[in-house]
């Protein structure tokens, strides 16, 4: 089983490679870093075509929302063929656009156990939805020595080592959507 994963940057690649390989060891994940949001969006059609040509079992595109107000606004940034493919039922499709509300840092902050492990002196309790907070300001408050906040890739790598998707799903609906789609896809591939 092989699944392609398109991401925006180095920290995303570090994070997803660690958690995906740990939680789905039966799947080979081909994680591709496109360096930024615009490049990821513009290259999605060719990446999707490559996944089809290589007979991958699926393709996930993980794109940050940042300045867009809502998920549908982010999805509309993709070309019409990509949008059409993503409108199929989960059982029928092999392409998933998953919007990371407010950016990777919001997903990292969704697992309070991993945060407390990495920053033991931090007094941190996540809100019901980490997509409503400013994740960079929150991380600055947690990381008083500014060790990790200055190095987003190191932060992603360190949190990924302790990250628990089931805890994170409780505090990030956008992460829960991604993880549930991935688990559903895995079950469909296995059956």
mmCIF file of N, CA and C in Angstrom, residues 11-88:
data_model
loop_
_atom_site.group_PDB
_atom_site.id
_atom_site.type_symbol
_atom_site.label_atom_id
_atom_site.label_comp_id
_atom_site.label_asym_id
_atom_site.label_seq_id
_atom_site.Cartn_x
_atom_site.Cartn_y
_atom_site.Cartn_z
ATOM 1 N N UNK A 11 8.770 21.571 8.123
ATOM 2 C CA UNK A 11 8.210 21.164 9.417
ATOM 3 C C UNK A 11 7.029 20.222 9.215
ATOM 4 N N UNK A 12 6.210 20.490 8.207
ATOM 5 C CA UNK A 12 5.089 19.604 7.903
ATOM 6 C C UNK A 12 5.605 18.199 7.546
ATOM 7 N N UNK A 13 6.603 18.162 6.695
ATOM 8 C CA UNK A 13 7.174 16.880 6.246
ATOM 9 C C UNK A 13 7.704 16.091 7.438
ATOM 10 N N UNK A 14 8.466 16.742 8.305
ATOM 11 C CA UNK A 14 9.009 16.085 9.503
ATOM 12 C C UNK A 14 7.889 15.518 10.371
ATOM 13 N N UNK A 15 6.883 16.341 10.616
ATOM 14 C CA UNK A 15 5.781 15.929 11.489
ATOM 15 C C UNK A 15 5.013 14.748 10.900
ATOM 16 N N UNK A 16 4.561 14.883 9.660
ATOM 17 C CA UNK A 16 3.722 13.834 9.072
ATOM 18 C C UNK A 16 4.482 12.545 8.844
ATOM 19 N N UNK A 17 5.729 12.638 8.426
ATOM 20 C CA UNK A 17 6.491 11.400 8.255
ATOM 21 C C UNK A 17 6.567 10.629 9.563
ATOM 22 N N UNK A 18 6.826 11.321 10.649
ATOM 23 C CA UNK A 18 6.936 10.636 11.943
ATOM 24 C C UNK A 18 5.616 10.000 12.385
ATOM 25 N N UNK A 19 4.537 10.761 12.347
ATOM 26 C CA UNK A 19 3.288 10.184 12.875
ATOM 27 C C UNK A 19 2.673 9.169 11.914
ATOM 28 N N UNK A 20 2.760 9.406 10.612
ATOM 29 C CA UNK A 20 2.148 8.476 9.664
ATOM 30 C C UNK A 20 2.850 7.125 9.677
ATOM 31 N N UNK A 21 4.160 7.124 9.659
ATOM 32 C CA UNK A 21 4.896 5.861 9.663
ATOM 33 C C UNK A 21 4.711 5.127 10.987
ATOM 34 N N UNK A 22 4.565 5.872 12.079
ATOM 35 C CA UNK A 22 4.385 5.229 13.384
ATOM 36 C C UNK A 22 2.995 4.612 13.524
ATOM 37 N N UNK A 23 1.969 5.307 13.060
ATOM 38 C CA UNK A 23 0.604 4.811 13.255
ATOM 39 C C UNK A 23 0.089 3.927 12.119
ATOM 40 N N UNK A 24 0.733 3.977 10.977
ATOM 41 C CA UNK A 24 0.343 3.140 9.847
ATOM 42 C C UNK A 24 1.578 2.462 9.246
ATOM 43 N N UNK A 25 2.221 1.555 9.986
ATOM 44 C CA UNK A 25 3.467 0.950 9.477
ATOM 45 C C UNK A 25 3.253 0.076 8.228
ATOM 46 N N UNK A 26 2.019 -0.302 7.956
ATOM 47 C CA UNK A 26 1.720 -1.146 6.792
ATOM 48 C C UNK A 26 1.692 -0.343 5.492
ATOM 49 N N UNK A 27 1.669 0.972 5.605
ATOM 50 C CA UNK A 27 1.549 1.830 4.423
ATOM 51 C C UNK A 27 2.887 2.535 4.168
ATOM 52 N N UNK A 28 3.252 2.612 2.916
ATOM 53 C CA UNK A 28 4.399 3.421 2.520
ATOM 54 C C UNK A 28 3.846 4.805 2.174
ATOM 55 N N UNK A 29 4.303 5.811 2.895
ATOM 56 C CA UNK A 29 3.877 7.183 2.632
ATOM 57 C C UNK A 29 4.972 7.906 1.855
ATOM 58 N N UNK A 30 4.604 8.467 0.736
ATOM 59 C CA UNK A 30 5.515 9.282 -0.061
ATOM 60 C C UNK A 30 5.171 10.745 0.225
ATOM 61 N N UNK A 31 5.858 11.335 1.208
ATOM 62 C CA UNK A 31 5.568 12.705 1.626
ATOM 63 C C UNK A 31 6.433 13.657 0.810
ATOM 64 N N UNK A 32 5.759 14.555 0.107
ATOM 65 C CA UNK A 32 6.467 15.509 -0.750
ATOM 66 C C UNK A 32 6.287 16.922 -0.216
ATOM 67 N N UNK A 33 7.404 17.615 -0.024
ATOM 68 C CA UNK A 33 7.420 18.985 0.463
ATOM 69 C C UNK A 33 7.422 19.930 -0.736
ATOM 70 N N UNK A 34 6.408 20.797 -0.820
ATOM 71 C CA UNK A 34 6.321 21.746 -1.928
ATOM 72 C C UNK A 34 6.786 23.145 -1.561
ATOM 73 N N UNK A 35 7.366 23.318 -0.379
ATOM 74 C CA UNK A 35 8.005 24.565 0.079
ATOM 75 C C UNK A 35 7.061 25.679 0.515
ATOM 76 N N UNK A 36 5.875 25.785 -0.103
ATOM 77 C CA UNK A 36 4.927 26.821 0.306
ATOM 78 C C UNK A 36 3.528 26.465 -0.215
ATOM 79 N N UNK A 37 2.567 27.216 0.251
ATOM 80 C CA UNK A 37 1.161 26.953 -0.063
ATOM 81 C C UNK A 37 0.862 27.078 -1.555
ATOM 82 N N UNK A 38 1.331 28.149 -2.171
ATOM 83 C CA UNK A 38 1.050 28.375 -3.595
ATOM 84 C C UNK A 38 1.610 27.264 -4.459
ATOM 85 N N UNK A 39 2.824 26.843 -4.154
ATOM 86 C CA UNK A 39 3.466 25.762 -4.919
ATOM 87 C C UNK A 39 2.686 24.459 -4.731
ATOM 88 N N UNK A 40 2.287 24.182 -3.502
ATOM 89 C CA UNK A 40 1.502 22.966 -3.228
ATOM 90 C C UNK A 40 0.217 22.973 -4.046
ATOM 91 N N UNK A 41 -0.496 24.082 -4.032
ATOM 92 C CA UNK A 41 -1.759 24.180 -4.767
ATOM 93 C C UNK A 41 -1.534 24.043 -6.270
ATOM 94 N N UNK A 42 -0.539 24.732 -6.790
ATOM 95 C CA UNK A 42 -0.315 24.687 -8.247
ATOM 96 C C UNK A 42 0.208 23.336 -8.719
ATOM 97 N N UNK A 43 0.916 22.624 -7.861
ATOM 98 C CA UNK A 43 1.484 21.318 -8.249
ATOM 99 C C UNK A 43 0.584 20.135 -7.895
ATOM 100 N N UNK A 44 -0.515 20.380 -7.220
ATOM 101 C CA UNK A 44 -1.406 19.278 -6.845
ATOM 102 C C UNK A 44 -1.889 18.476 -8.055
ATOM 103 N N UNK A 45 -2.313 19.090 -9.165
ATOM 104 C CA UNK A 45 -2.750 18.271 -10.303
ATOM 105 C C UNK A 45 -1.667 17.314 -10.817
ATOM 106 N N UNK A 46 -0.432 17.770 -10.915
ATOM 107 C CA UNK A 46 0.630 16.880 -11.404
ATOM 108 C C UNK A 46 0.984 15.815 -10.363
ATOM 109 N N UNK A 47 0.934 16.175 -9.072
ATOM 110 C CA UNK A 47 1.187 15.181 -8.016
ATOM 111 C C UNK A 47 0.081 14.123 -8.016
ATOM 112 N N UNK A 48 -1.153 14.560 -8.154
ATOM 113 C CA UNK A 48 -2.291 13.654 -8.211
ATOM 114 C C UNK A 48 -2.151 12.717 -9.413
ATOM 115 N N UNK A 49 -1.780 13.256 -10.566
ATOM 116 C CA UNK A 49 -1.578 12.439 -11.772
ATOM 117 C C UNK A 49 -0.451 11.425 -11.554
ATOM 118 N N UNK A 50 0.619 11.866 -10.910
ATOM 119 C CA UNK A 50 1.727 10.957 -10.598
ATOM 120 C C UNK A 50 1.254 9.820 -9.690
ATOM 121 N N UNK A 51 0.455 10.149 -8.683
ATOM 122 C CA UNK A 51 -0.080 9.120 -7.779
ATOM 123 C C UNK A 51 -0.933 8.118 -8.548
ATOM 124 N N UNK A 52 -1.757 8.600 -9.467
ATOM 125 C CA UNK A 52 -2.584 7.708 -10.294
ATOM 126 C C UNK A 52 -1.714 6.828 -11.178
ATOM 127 N N UNK A 53 -0.741 7.427 -11.848
ATOM 128 C CA UNK A 53 0.134 6.674 -12.762
ATOM 129 C C UNK A 53 0.961 5.615 -12.046
ATOM 130 N N UNK A 54 1.280 5.868 -10.807
ATOM 131 C CA UNK A 54 2.073 4.904 -10.028
ATOM 132 C C UNK A 54 1.199 3.944 -9.217
ATOM 133 N N UNK A 55 -0.105 4.025 -9.434
ATOM 134 C CA UNK A 55 -1.074 3.147 -8.761
ATOM 135 C C UNK A 55 -1.032 3.257 -7.238
ATOM 136 N N UNK A 56 -0.832 4.495 -6.736
ATOM 137 C CA UNK A 56 -0.913 4.703 -5.301
ATOM 138 C C UNK A 56 -2.349 4.442 -4.860
ATOM 139 N N UNK A 57 -2.501 4.078 -3.604
ATOM 140 C CA UNK A 57 -3.824 3.793 -3.057
ATOM 141 C C UNK A 57 -4.567 5.042 -2.606
ATOM 142 N N UNK A 58 -3.911 6.184 -2.659
ATOM 143 C CA UNK A 58 -4.557 7.428 -2.269
ATOM 144 C C UNK A 58 -3.578 8.579 -2.277
ATOM 145 N N UNK A 59 -4.124 9.770 -2.148
ATOM 146 C CA UNK A 59 -3.322 10.982 -2.141
ATOM 147 C C UNK A 59 -3.986 11.985 -1.192
ATOM 148 N N UNK A 60 -3.201 12.507 -0.259
ATOM 149 C CA UNK A 60 -3.685 13.506 0.696
ATOM 150 C C UNK A 60 -2.891 14.786 0.495
ATOM 151 N N UNK A 61 -3.595 15.884 0.365
ATOM 152 C CA UNK A 61 -2.982 17.199 0.256
ATOM 153 C C UNK A 61 -3.317 17.940 1.544
ATOM 154 N N UNK A 62 -2.286 18.356 2.292
ATOM 155 C CA UNK A 62 -2.472 19.026 3.572
ATOM 156 C C UNK A 62 -2.075 20.483 3.412
ATOM 157 N N UNK A 63 -3.080 21.355 3.386
ATOM 158 C CA UNK A 63 -2.871 22.765 3.086
ATOM 159 C C UNK A 63 -3.368 23.629 4.245
ATOM 160 N N UNK A 64 -2.557 24.609 4.641
ATOM 161 C CA UNK A 64 -2.916 25.505 5.739
ATOM 162 C C UNK A 64 -3.981 26.505 5.296
ATOM 163 N N UNK A 65 -4.837 26.893 6.234
ATOM 164 C CA UNK A 65 -5.869 27.884 5.907
ATOM 165 C C UNK A 65 -5.314 29.303 6.002
ATOM 166 N N UNK A 66 -4.496 29.585 7.003
ATOM 167 C CA UNK A 66 -3.943 30.920 7.255
ATOM 168 C C UNK A 66 -4.952 32.037 7.004
ATOM 169 N N UNK A 67 -4.824 32.749 5.899
ATOM 170 C CA UNK A 67 -5.637 33.944 5.681
ATOM 171 C C UNK A 67 -7.055 33.659 5.162
ATOM 172 N N UNK A 68 -7.346 32.458 4.728
ATOM 173 C CA UNK A 68 -8.696 32.154 4.243
ATOM 174 C C UNK A 68 -9.657 31.992 5.424
ATOM 175 N N UNK A 69 -10.859 32.468 5.218
ATOM 176 C CA UNK A 69 -11.847 32.485 6.296
ATOM 177 C C UNK A 69 -12.447 31.110 6.581
ATOM 178 N N UNK A 70 -12.569 30.277 5.558
ATOM 179 C CA UNK A 70 -13.233 28.993 5.775
ATOM 180 C C UNK A 70 -12.626 27.909 4.886
ATOM 181 N N UNK A 71 -12.969 26.681 5.209
ATOM 182 C CA UNK A 71 -12.433 25.518 4.494
ATOM 183 C C UNK A 71 -12.804 25.554 3.020
ATOM 184 N N UNK A 72 -14.050 25.869 2.706
ATOM 185 C CA UNK A 72 -14.465 25.868 1.295
ATOM 186 C C UNK A 72 -13.708 26.933 0.499
ATOM 187 N N UNK A 73 -13.365 28.036 1.135
ATOM 188 C CA UNK A 73 -12.579 29.080 0.465
ATOM 189 C C UNK A 73 -11.182 28.553 0.100
ATOM 190 N N UNK A 74 -10.591 27.762 0.991
ATOM 191 C CA UNK A 74 -9.279 27.165 0.719
ATOM 192 C C UNK A 74 -9.404 26.156 -0.422
ATOM 193 N N UNK A 75 -10.406 25.314 -0.365
ATOM 194 C CA UNK A 75 -10.565 24.294 -1.415
ATOM 195 C C UNK A 75 -10.788 24.919 -2.784
ATOM 196 N N UNK A 76 -11.414 26.087 -2.828
ATOM 197 C CA UNK A 76 -11.674 26.755 -4.106
ATOM 198 C C UNK A 76 -10.390 27.290 -4.755
ATOM 199 N N UNK A 77 -9.277 27.266 -4.036
ATOM 200 C CA UNK A 77 -7.999 27.685 -4.606
ATOM 201 C C UNK A 77 -7.439 26.636 -5.580
ATOM 202 N N UNK A 78 -7.977 25.432 -5.513
ATOM 203 C CA UNK A 78 -7.517 24.341 -6.371
ATOM 204 C C UNK A 78 -8.281 24.358 -7.695
ATOM 205 N N UNK A 79 -7.718 23.709 -8.721
ATOM 206 C CA UNK A 79 -8.393 23.716 -10.016
ATOM 207 C C UNK A 79 -9.664 22.851 -9.975
ATOM 208 N N UNK A 80 -10.526 23.034 -10.954
ATOM 209 C CA UNK A 80 -11.856 22.407 -10.941
ATOM 210 C C UNK A 80 -11.803 20.880 -10.967
ATOM 211 N N UNK A 81 -10.802 20.287 -11.625
ATOM 212 C CA UNK A 81 -10.701 18.828 -11.646
ATOM 213 C C UNK A 81 -10.387 18.269 -10.260
ATOM 214 N N UNK A 82 -9.538 18.972 -9.536
ATOM 215 C CA UNK A 82 -9.191 18.561 -8.170
ATOM 216 C C UNK A 82 -10.423 18.709 -7.273
ATOM 217 N N UNK A 83 -11.115 19.821 -7.393
ATOM 218 C CA UNK A 83 -12.319 20.053 -6.593
ATOM 219 C C UNK A 83 -13.370 18.977 -6.886
ATOM 220 N N UNK A 84 -13.546 18.655 -8.156
ATOM 221 C CA UNK A 84 -14.510 17.620 -8.555
ATOM 222 C C UNK A 84 -14.154 16.267 -7.916
ATOM 223 N N UNK A 85 -12.900 15.912 -7.963
ATOM 224 C CA UNK A 85 -12.457 14.629 -7.378
ATOM 225 C C UNK A 85 -12.721 14.587 -5.875
ATOM 226 N N UNK A 86 -12.520 15.712 -5.216
ATOM 227 C CA UNK A 86 -12.699 15.766 -3.761
ATOM 228 C C UNK A 86 -14.164 15.790 -3.323
ATOM 229 N N UNK A 87 -15.061 15.951 -4.263
ATOM 230 C CA UNK A 87 -16.495 15.960 -3.922
ATOM 231 C C UNK A 87 -17.103 14.562 -3.934
ATOM 232 N N UNK A 88 -16.337 13.579 -4.373
ATOM 233 C CA UNK A 88 -16.823 12.197 -4.369
ATOM 234 C C UNK A 88 -16.937 11.721 -2.919
#
